[in-house]
PDB file of C-alpha atoms and ligand atoms in Angstrom:
ATOM      1  CA  UNK R  47       0.000   0.000   0.000  1.00 53.00           C
ATOM      2  CA  UNK R  48       2.714   2.591   0.879  1.00 59.00           C
ATOM      3  CA  UNK R  49       4.326   1.678  -2.425  1.00 73.00           C
ATOM      4  CA  UNK R  50       1.071   2.560  -4.190  1.00 70.00           C
ATOM      5  CA  UNK R  51       0.834   5.914  -2.363  1.00 75.00           C
ATOM      6  CA  UNK R  52       4.442   6.621  -3.300  1.00 71.00           C
ATOM      7  CA  UNK R  53       3.637   6.019  -6.996  1.00 77.00           C
ATOM      8  CA  UNK R  54       0.594   8.308  -6.851  1.00 77.00           C
ATOM      9  CA  UNK R  55       2.693  11.061  -5.214  1.00 73.00           C
ATOM     10  CA  UNK R  56       5.383  10.593  -7.888  1.00 78.00           C
ATOM     11  CA  UNK R  57       2.787  10.874 -10.622  1.00 77.00           C
ATOM     12  CA  UNK R  58       1.354  14.148  -9.257  1.00 79.00           C
ATOM     13  CA  UNK R  59       4.852  15.513  -8.708  1.00 79.00           C
ATOM     14  CA  UNK R  60       5.709  14.823 -12.371  1.00 81.00           C
ATOM     15  CA  UNK R  61       2.465  16.477 -13.419  1.00 81.00           C
ATOM     16  CA  UNK R  62       3.347  19.523 -11.318  1.00 78.00           C
ATOM     17  CA  UNK R  63       6.828  19.760 -12.871  1.00 72.00           C
ATOM     18  CA  UNK R  64       5.369  19.506 -16.388  1.00 76.00           C
ATOM     19  CA  UNK R  65       2.759  22.143 -15.649  1.00 72.00           C
ATOM     20  CA  UNK R  66       5.346  24.512 -14.118  1.00 66.00           C
ATOM     21  CA  UNK R  67       7.599  24.060 -17.168  1.00 68.00           C
ATOM     22  CA  UNK R  68       4.658  24.779 -19.440  1.00 66.00           C
ATOM     23  CA  UNK R  69       3.826  27.985 -17.539  1.00 66.00           C
ATOM     24  CA  UNK R  70       7.467  29.072 -17.512  1.00 63.00           C
ATOM     25  CA  UNK R  71       7.866  28.509 -21.283  1.00 66.00           C
ATOM     26  CA  UNK R  72       4.697  30.524 -21.879  1.00 60.00           C
ATOM     27  CA  UNK R  73       5.913  33.288 -19.566  1.00 61.00           C
ATOM     28  CA  UNK R  74       9.364  33.393 -21.209  1.00 69.00           C
ATOM     29  CA  UNK R  75       7.786  33.518 -24.675  1.00 60.00           C
ATOM     30  CA  UNK R  76       5.464  36.295 -23.507  1.00 60.00           C
ATOM     31  CA  UNK R  77       8.359  38.313 -22.063  1.00 60.00           C
ATOM     32  CA  UNK R  78      10.473  37.859 -25.216  1.00 67.00           C
ATOM     33  CA  UNK R  79       7.537  38.826 -27.425  1.00 69.00           C
ATOM     34  CA  UNK R  80       6.874  41.951 -25.357  1.00 87.00           C
ATOM     35  CA  UNK R  81      10.546  42.895 -25.607  1.00 91.00           C
ATOM     36  CA  UNK R  82      10.465  42.606 -29.409  1.00 93.00           C
ATOM     37  CA  UNK R  83       7.213  44.524 -29.598  1.00 96.00           C
ATOM     38  CA  UNK R  84       8.586  47.287 -27.354  1.00 96.00           C
ATOM     39  CA  UNK R  85      11.677  47.488 -29.561  1.00 96.00           C
ATOM     40  CA  UNK R  86       9.555  47.978 -32.688  1.00 97.00           C
ATOM     41  CA  UNK R  87       7.185  50.428 -31.000  1.00 97.00           C
ATOM     42  CA  UNK R  88      10.185  52.515 -29.959  1.00 97.00           C
ATOM     43  CA  UNK R  89      11.645  52.354 -33.479  1.00 97.00           C
ATOM     44  CA  UNK R  90       8.393  53.578 -35.022  1.00 97.00           C
ATOM     45  CA  UNK R  91       7.915  56.319 -32.427  1.00 96.00           C
ATOM     46  CA  UNK R  92      11.402  57.652 -33.195  1.00 96.00           C
ATOM     47  CA  UNK R  93      10.694  57.713 -36.914  1.00 92.00           C
ATOM     48  CA  UNK R  94       9.573  60.939 -38.668  1.00 91.00           C
ATOM     49  CA  UNK R  95       5.865  61.224 -39.431  1.00 92.00           C
ATOM     50  CA  UNK R  96       6.641  60.703 -43.059  1.00 94.00           C
ATOM     51  CA  UNK R  97       5.801  57.800 -45.264  1.00 96.00           C
ATOM     52  CA  UNK R  98       8.896  55.992 -46.538  1.00 97.00           C
ATOM     53  CA  UNK R  99       9.288  55.103 -50.213  1.00 97.00           C
ATOM     54  CA  UNK R 100       7.709  51.776 -51.205  1.00 98.00           C
ATOM     55  CA  UNK R 101       9.934  48.810 -51.944  1.00 97.00           C
ATOM     56  CA  UNK R 102      11.620  49.094 -55.366  1.00 96.00           C
ATOM     57  CA  UNK R 103      11.088  45.446 -56.336  1.00 97.00           C
ATOM     58  CA  UNK R 104       7.383  45.883 -55.575  1.00 98.00           C
ATOM     59  CA  UNK R 105       6.933  49.074 -57.603  1.00 98.00           C
ATOM     60  CA  UNK R 106       8.908  47.666 -60.552  1.00 98.00           C
ATOM     61  CA  UNK R 107       6.835  44.478 -60.641  1.00 98.00           C
ATOM     62  CA  UNK R 108       3.400  45.723 -59.653  1.00 98.00           C
ATOM     63  CA  UNK R 109       1.866  44.437 -62.908  1.00 98.00           C
ATOM     64  CA  UNK R 110       2.761  40.839 -61.922  1.00 98.00           C
ATOM     65  CA  UNK R 111       0.593  40.933 -58.792  1.00 98.00           C
ATOM     66  CA  UNK R 112      -2.946  39.608 -58.924  1.00 98.00           C
ATOM     67  CA  UNK R 113      -5.307  42.526 -58.282  1.00 98.00           C
ATOM     68  CA  UNK R 114      -7.991  42.377 -55.599  1.00 98.00           C
ATOM     69  CA  UNK R 115      -7.580  41.694 -51.891  1.00 98.00           C
ATOM     70  CA  UNK R 116      -3.980  41.936 -50.666  1.00 99.00           C
ATOM     71  CA  UNK R 117      -2.438  41.127 -47.283  1.00 98.00           C
ATOM     72  CA  UNK R 118       0.664  43.073 -46.247  1.00 99.00           C
ATOM     73  CA  UNK R 119       2.071  40.842 -43.508  1.00 98.00           C
ATOM     74  CA  UNK R 120       4.390  42.577 -40.992  1.00 98.00           C
ATOM     75  CA  UNK R 121       3.486  45.810 -42.756  1.00 98.00           C
ATOM     76  CA  UNK R 122       5.183  48.292 -40.409  1.00 98.00           C
ATOM     77  CA  UNK R 123       3.846  51.847 -40.764  1.00 98.00           C
ATOM     78  CA  UNK R 124       2.661  51.083 -44.272  1.00 98.00           C
ATOM     79  CA  UNK R 125       5.056  52.353 -46.949  1.00 98.00           C
ATOM     80  CA  UNK R 126       4.019  49.437 -49.209  1.00 98.00           C
ATOM     81  CA  UNK R 127       0.426  49.120 -48.013  1.00 98.00           C
ATOM     82  CA  UNK R 128      -0.369  52.767 -48.796  1.00 98.00           C
ATOM     83  CA  UNK R 129       1.286  52.512 -52.223  1.00 98.00           C
ATOM     84  CA  UNK R 130      -0.748  49.380 -52.989  1.00 98.00           C
ATOM     85  CA  UNK R 131      -4.033  50.916 -51.791  1.00 98.00           C
ATOM     86  CA  UNK R 132      -3.340  53.946 -53.986  1.00 98.00           C
ATOM     87  CA  UNK R 133      -2.852  51.541 -56.879  1.00 98.00           C
ATOM     88  CA  UNK R 134      -6.230  49.908 -56.549  1.00 98.00           C
ATOM     89  CA  UNK R 135      -5.600  47.014 -54.153  1.00 98.00           C
ATOM     90  CA  UNK R 136      -7.976  46.277 -51.284  1.00 98.00           C
ATOM     91  CA  UNK R 137      -5.312  46.123 -48.547  1.00 98.00           C
ATOM     92  CA  UNK R 138      -5.337  44.389 -45.158  1.00 98.00           C
ATOM     93  CA  UNK R 139      -2.371  44.861 -42.837  1.00 98.00           C
ATOM     94  CA  UNK R 140      -1.013  42.590 -40.099  1.00 98.00           C
ATOM     95  CA  UNK R 141       1.570  43.650 -37.503  1.00 98.00           C
ATOM     96  CA  UNK R 142       2.067  43.679 -33.721  1.00 98.00           C
ATOM     97  CA  UNK R 143       3.154  47.293 -33.363  1.00 98.00           C
ATOM     98  CA  UNK R 144       0.421  49.657 -32.150  1.00 97.00           C
ATOM     99  CA  UNK R 145       2.680  52.628 -32.892  1.00 97.00           C
ATOM    100  CA  UNK R 146       3.142  51.494 -36.511  1.00 98.00           C
ATOM    101  CA  UNK R 147      -0.648  51.257 -36.863  1.00 98.00           C
ATOM    102  CA  UNK R 148      -1.178  54.716 -35.317  1.00 98.00           C
ATOM    103  CA  UNK R 149       1.181  56.099 -37.969  1.00 98.00           C
ATOM    104  CA  UNK R 150      -0.450  54.087 -40.728  1.00 98.00           C
ATOM    105  CA  UNK R 151      -3.866  55.416 -39.672  1.00 98.00           C
ATOM    106  CA  UNK R 152      -2.689  59.029 -39.955  1.00 97.00           C
ATOM    107  CA  UNK R 153      -1.309  58.329 -43.457  1.00 98.00           C
ATOM    108  CA  UNK R 154      -4.548  56.691 -44.624  1.00 98.00           C
ATOM    109  CA  UNK R 155      -6.594  59.560 -43.095  1.00 98.00           C
ATOM    110  CA  UNK R 156      -4.488  62.189 -44.883  1.00 97.00           C
ATOM    111  CA  UNK R 157      -4.663  60.315 -48.170  1.00 97.00           C
ATOM    112  CA  UNK R 158      -8.367  59.463 -47.792  1.00 97.00           C
ATOM    113  CA  UNK R 159      -7.792  55.758 -48.406  1.00 98.00           C
ATOM    114  CA  UNK R 160      -8.997  52.728 -46.480  1.00 98.00           C
ATOM    115  CA  UNK R 161      -6.767  49.934 -45.135  1.00 98.00           C
ATOM    116  CA  UNK R 162      -7.896  47.203 -42.733  1.00 98.00           C
ATOM    117  CA  UNK R 163      -5.547  46.564 -39.812  1.00 98.00           C
ATOM    118  CA  UNK R 164      -5.155  43.501 -37.585  1.00 98.00           C
ATOM    119  CA  UNK R 165      -2.935  43.845 -34.533  1.00 98.00           C
ATOM    120  CA  UNK R 166      -1.428  40.411 -33.964  1.00 98.00           C
ATOM    121  CA  UNK R 167       1.689  38.513 -32.983  1.00 97.00           C
ATOM    122  CA  UNK R 168       2.646  36.554 -36.091  1.00 97.00           C
ATOM    123  CA  UNK R 169       4.472  33.983 -33.935  1.00 95.00           C
ATOM    124  CA  UNK R 170       1.155  32.689 -32.656  1.00 95.00           C
ATOM    125  CA  UNK R 171      -1.545  34.207 -34.858  1.00 97.00           C
ATOM    126  CA  UNK R 172      -3.235  31.610 -37.106  1.00 96.00           C
ATOM    127  CA  UNK R 173      -5.213  33.913 -39.461  1.00 98.00           C
ATOM    128  CA  UNK R 174      -8.536  32.341 -38.531  1.00 97.00           C
ATOM    129  CA  UNK R 175     -11.246  33.655 -40.846  1.00 98.00           C
ATOM    130  CA  UNK R 176      -8.728  34.615 -43.557  1.00 98.00           C
ATOM    131  CA  UNK R 177      -8.379  31.165 -45.206  1.00 98.00           C
ATOM    132  CA  UNK R 178      -8.215  31.447 -49.053  1.00 98.00           C
ATOM    133  CA  UNK R 179      -9.011  35.115 -48.669  1.00 98.00           C
ATOM    134  CA  UNK R 180      -6.298  37.047 -50.533  1.00 98.00           C
ATOM    135  CA  UNK R 181      -5.443  37.436 -54.227  1.00 98.00           C
ATOM    136  CA  UNK R 182      -1.964  38.603 -53.251  1.00 98.00           C
ATOM    137  CA  UNK R 183       0.207  38.467 -50.156  1.00 98.00           C
ATOM    138  CA  UNK R 184       3.233  40.654 -49.522  1.00 98.00           C
ATOM    139  CA  UNK R 185       6.026  40.073 -47.023  1.00 98.00           C
ATOM    140  CA  UNK R 186       8.720  42.717 -47.103  1.00 98.00           C
ATOM    141  CA  UNK R 187      11.779  42.751 -44.831  1.00 97.00           C
ATOM    142  CA  UNK R 188      10.466  40.135 -42.437  1.00 98.00           C
ATOM    143  CA  UNK R 189      11.109  36.473 -41.682  1.00 98.00           C
ATOM    144  CA  UNK R 190       9.769  34.105 -39.086  1.00 96.00           C
ATOM    145  CA  UNK R 191      10.303  30.414 -38.374  1.00 91.00           C
ATOM    146  CA  UNK R 192       7.567  27.968 -37.360  1.00 92.00           C
ATOM    147  CA  UNK R 193       4.212  27.970 -39.084  1.00 96.00           C
ATOM    148  CA  UNK R 194       4.664  31.324 -40.789  1.00 97.00           C
ATOM    149  CA  UNK R 195       5.092  30.033 -44.364  1.00 97.00           C
ATOM    150  CA  UNK R 196       2.170  27.606 -43.906  1.00 98.00           C
ATOM    151  CA  UNK R 197      -0.020  30.515 -42.807  1.00 98.00           C
ATOM    152  CA  UNK R 198       0.935  32.506 -45.922  1.00 98.00           C
ATOM    153  CA  UNK R 199      -0.078  29.539 -48.098  1.00 98.00           C
ATOM    154  CA  UNK R 200      -3.325  29.206 -46.174  1.00 98.00           C
ATOM    155  CA  UNK R 201      -4.508  32.789 -46.662  1.00 98.00           C
ATOM    156  CA  UNK R 202      -3.650  32.954 -50.387  1.00 98.00           C
ATOM    157  CA  UNK R 203      -6.277  31.979 -52.991  1.00 98.00           C
ATOM    158  CA  UNK R 204      -5.375  29.481 -55.736  1.00 98.00           C
ATOM    159  CA  UNK R 205      -3.868  31.499 -58.603  1.00 98.00           C
ATOM    160  CA  UNK R 206      -2.889  34.234 -56.152  1.00 98.00           C
ATOM    161  CA  UNK R 207       0.567  35.824 -55.994  1.00 98.00           C
ATOM    162  CA  UNK R 208       3.042  35.928 -53.137  1.00 98.00           C
ATOM    163  CA  UNK R 209       5.675  38.657 -53.097  1.00 98.00           C
ATOM    164  CA  UNK R 210       8.458  37.806 -50.661  1.00 98.00           C
ATOM    165  CA  UNK R 211      11.342  40.209 -50.374  1.00 98.00           C
ATOM    166  CA  UNK R 212      13.797  40.064 -47.513  1.00 98.00           C
ATOM    167  CA  UNK R 213      17.432  39.884 -46.417  1.00 97.00           C
ATOM    168  CA  UNK R 214      19.600  36.932 -47.407  1.00 97.00           C
ATOM    169  CA  UNK R 215      22.752  35.492 -45.794  1.00 96.00           C
ATOM    170  CA  UNK R 216      25.010  38.020 -47.554  1.00 95.00           C
ATOM    171  CA  UNK R 217      23.398  40.698 -45.370  1.00 96.00           C
ATOM    172  CA  UNK R 218      24.497  38.718 -42.306  1.00 96.00           C
ATOM    173  CA  UNK R 219      28.020  38.241 -43.683  1.00 93.00           C
ATOM    174  CA  UNK R 220      28.406  41.906 -44.665  1.00 94.00           C
ATOM    175  CA  UNK R 221      26.830  43.583 -41.642  1.00 95.00           C
ATOM    176  CA  UNK R 222      26.393  41.015 -38.876  1.00 95.00           C
ATOM    177  CA  UNK R 223      22.615  41.362 -39.171  1.00 95.00           C
ATOM    178  CA  UNK R 224      21.101  38.464 -37.210  1.00 94.00           C
ATOM    179  CA  UNK R 225      21.295  35.198 -39.133  1.00 94.00           C
ATOM    180  CA  UNK R 226      17.862  33.981 -38.055  1.00 93.00           C
ATOM    181  CA  UNK R 227      16.317  36.979 -39.830  1.00 94.00           C
ATOM    182  CA  UNK R 228      18.093  36.112 -43.115  1.00 97.00           C
ATOM    183  CA  UNK R 229      16.849  33.743 -45.797  1.00 97.00           C
ATOM    184  CA  UNK R 230      18.956  30.622 -46.325  1.00 95.00           C
ATOM    185  CA  UNK R 231      19.811  29.809 -49.910  1.00 93.00           C
ATOM    186  CA  UNK R 232      16.689  28.373 -51.606  1.00 94.00           C
ATOM    187  CA  UNK R 233      14.666  28.553 -48.372  1.00 96.00           C
ATOM    188  CA  UNK R 234      11.703  30.164 -50.112  1.00 97.00           C
ATOM    189  CA  UNK R 235      11.863  27.853 -53.144  1.00 97.00           C
ATOM    190  CA  UNK R 236      11.888  24.801 -50.880  1.00 96.00           C
ATOM    191  CA  UNK R 237       9.109  26.047 -48.612  1.00 97.00           C
ATOM    192  CA  UNK R 238       6.923  27.001 -51.591  1.00 97.00           C
ATOM    193  CA  UNK R 239       7.909  24.136 -53.928  1.00 97.00           C
ATOM    194  CA  UNK R 240       4.234  23.662 -54.810  1.00 96.00           C
ATOM    195  CA  UNK R 241       4.122  27.261 -56.132  1.00 98.00           C
ATOM    196  CA  UNK R 242       5.149  28.476 -59.591  1.00 98.00           C
ATOM    197  CA  UNK R 243       8.140  30.809 -59.636  1.00 98.00           C
ATOM    198  CA  UNK R 244       7.162  33.950 -61.542  1.00 98.00           C
ATOM    199  CA  UNK R 245      10.217  36.086 -60.829  1.00 98.00           C
ATOM    200  CA  UNK R 246      13.398  36.028 -58.767  1.00 98.00           C
ATOM    201  CA  UNK R 247      15.880  38.845 -58.374  1.00 97.00           C
ATOM    202  CA  UNK R 248      18.682  39.646 -55.928  1.00 96.00           C
ATOM    203  CA  UNK R 249      19.434  43.132 -54.688  1.00 94.00           C
ATOM    204  CA  UNK R 250      23.115  43.708 -53.995  1.00 93.00           C
ATOM    205  CA  UNK R 251      23.605  47.435 -53.568  1.00 84.00           C
ATOM    206  CA  UNK R 252      23.581  48.770 -49.982  1.00 86.00           C
ATOM    207  CA  UNK R 253      21.458  45.845 -48.763  1.00 95.00           C
ATOM    208  CA  UNK R 254      21.377  42.190 -49.769  1.00 97.00           C
ATOM    209  CA  UNK R 255      17.874  40.990 -50.521  1.00 97.00           C
ATOM    210  CA  UNK R 256      16.226  38.003 -52.177  1.00 98.00           C
ATOM    211  CA  UNK R 257      13.083  39.065 -54.020  1.00 98.00           C
ATOM    212  CA  UNK R 258      10.504  36.529 -55.162  1.00 98.00           C
ATOM    213  CA  UNK R 259       7.160  36.511 -56.888  1.00 98.00           C
ATOM    214  CA  UNK R 260       5.423  33.125 -56.728  1.00 98.00           C
ATOM    215  CA  UNK R 261       1.995  31.920 -57.811  1.00 98.00           C
ATOM    216  CA  UNK R 262      -0.102  29.439 -55.834  1.00 98.00           C
ATOM    217  CA  UNK R 263      -0.916  26.495 -58.107  1.00 95.00           C
ATOM    218  CA  UNK R 264      -3.359  24.481 -56.057  1.00 73.00           C
TER     219      UNK R 264
HETATM  220  C1  LIG J  39      11.648  45.580 -40.915  1.00 96.25           C
HETATM  221  S1  LIG J  39      10.004  45.958 -40.509  1.00 96.25           S
HETATM  222  C2  LIG J  39       9.267  45.778 -42.108  1.00 96.25           C
HETATM  223  C3  LIG J  39       8.054  46.647 -42.279  1.00 96.25           C
HETATM  224  C4  LIG J  39       7.468  46.657 -43.699  1.00 96.25           C
HETATM  225  N1  LIG J  39       7.130  45.340 -44.170  1.00 96.25           N
HETATM  226  C5  LIG J  39       8.400  47.339 -44.657  1.00 96.25           C
HETATM  227  O1  LIG J  39       8.930  46.675 -45.549  1.00 96.25           O
HETATM  228  O2  LIG J  39       8.592  48.531 -44.495  1.00 96.25           O
HETATM  229  C6  LIG J  39       9.450  44.508 -39.639  1.00 96.25           C
HETATM  230  C7  LIG J  39       8.024  44.600 -39.118  1.00 96.25           C
HETATM  231  O3  LIG J  39       7.680  43.365 -38.523  1.00 96.25           O
HETATM  232  C8  LIG J  39       6.902  43.614 -37.370  1.00 96.25           C
HETATM  233  N2  LIG J  39       7.036  42.428 -36.501  1.00 96.25           N
HETATM  234  C9  LIG J  39       8.175  41.897 -35.985  1.00 96.25           C
HETATM  235  N3  LIG J  39       7.907  40.786 -35.276  1.00 96.25           N
HETATM  236  C10 LIG J  39       6.558  40.601 -35.345  1.00 96.25           C
HETATM  237  C11 LIG J  39       5.671  39.641 -34.800  1.00 96.25           C
HETATM  238  N4  LIG J  39       6.103  38.624 -34.048  1.00 96.25           N
HETATM  239  N5  LIG J  39       4.350  39.773 -35.055  1.00 96.25           N
HETATM  240  C12 LIG J  39       3.883  40.795 -35.804  1.00 96.25           C
HETATM  241  N6  LIG J  39       4.673  41.733 -36.348  1.00 96.25           N
HETATM  242  C13 LIG J  39       5.996  41.639 -36.124  1.00 96.25           C
HETATM  243  C14 LIG J  39       7.468  44.886 -36.775  1.00 96.25           C
HETATM  244  O4  LIG J  39       6.541  45.547 -35.955  1.00 96.25           O
HETATM  245  C15 LIG J  39       7.797  45.674 -38.059  1.00 96.25           C
HETATM  246  O5  LIG J  39       6.711  46.464 -38.433  1.00 96.25           O
END
């Protein structure tokens, strides 16, 4: 009998350890996320109240994007989103920075355009309600591990275009920019191997970027 009680105690002790670990992991993730968010909020609050120029690869290849509903994922204060809305796209923005969205809202107010905004942490957000919703998806200067690529596939309609433009490993080698924020060679092509490659271009002056346009086949 004491042996049985000992086993029961051991079982509950294990359960307690597992539960504590779970809470701690959640807490650590929450603290790290808040640190990142605070960093970006500070960055945007220090920035002039002026809209930056849209991405060059985007403006040069606008005609390749499928018109209609477009998601700008990790949009920042909206240099690309505003440009796209002014060029006839129905734009929805996703980002976790409230300060970026405050800025974006002043730009859209001044320009009398409409852009939907969703404040979310892309590490955990699963785009519920946005499945097969967008004709085009844009990701500019942003990269995330985990389910991020799967989420982009999920929200894009069949025949829709994905524009992905961000830093590659040369940026890390040249400037020390954090490796986990840089695309590995062929990372996008491997992750989206069920997509058709429409265009690929590398930027090598000042910054090192891989720029892709891909079309969802099925
Ligand atoms: C380098 S900026 C790029 C902004 C914009 N795409 C552009 O090209 O100007 C990165 C953006 O990602 C956002 N971001 C970073 N981590 C995020 C996360 N976990 N969830 C949501 N947004 C995030 C930041 O707030 C910031 O607006």
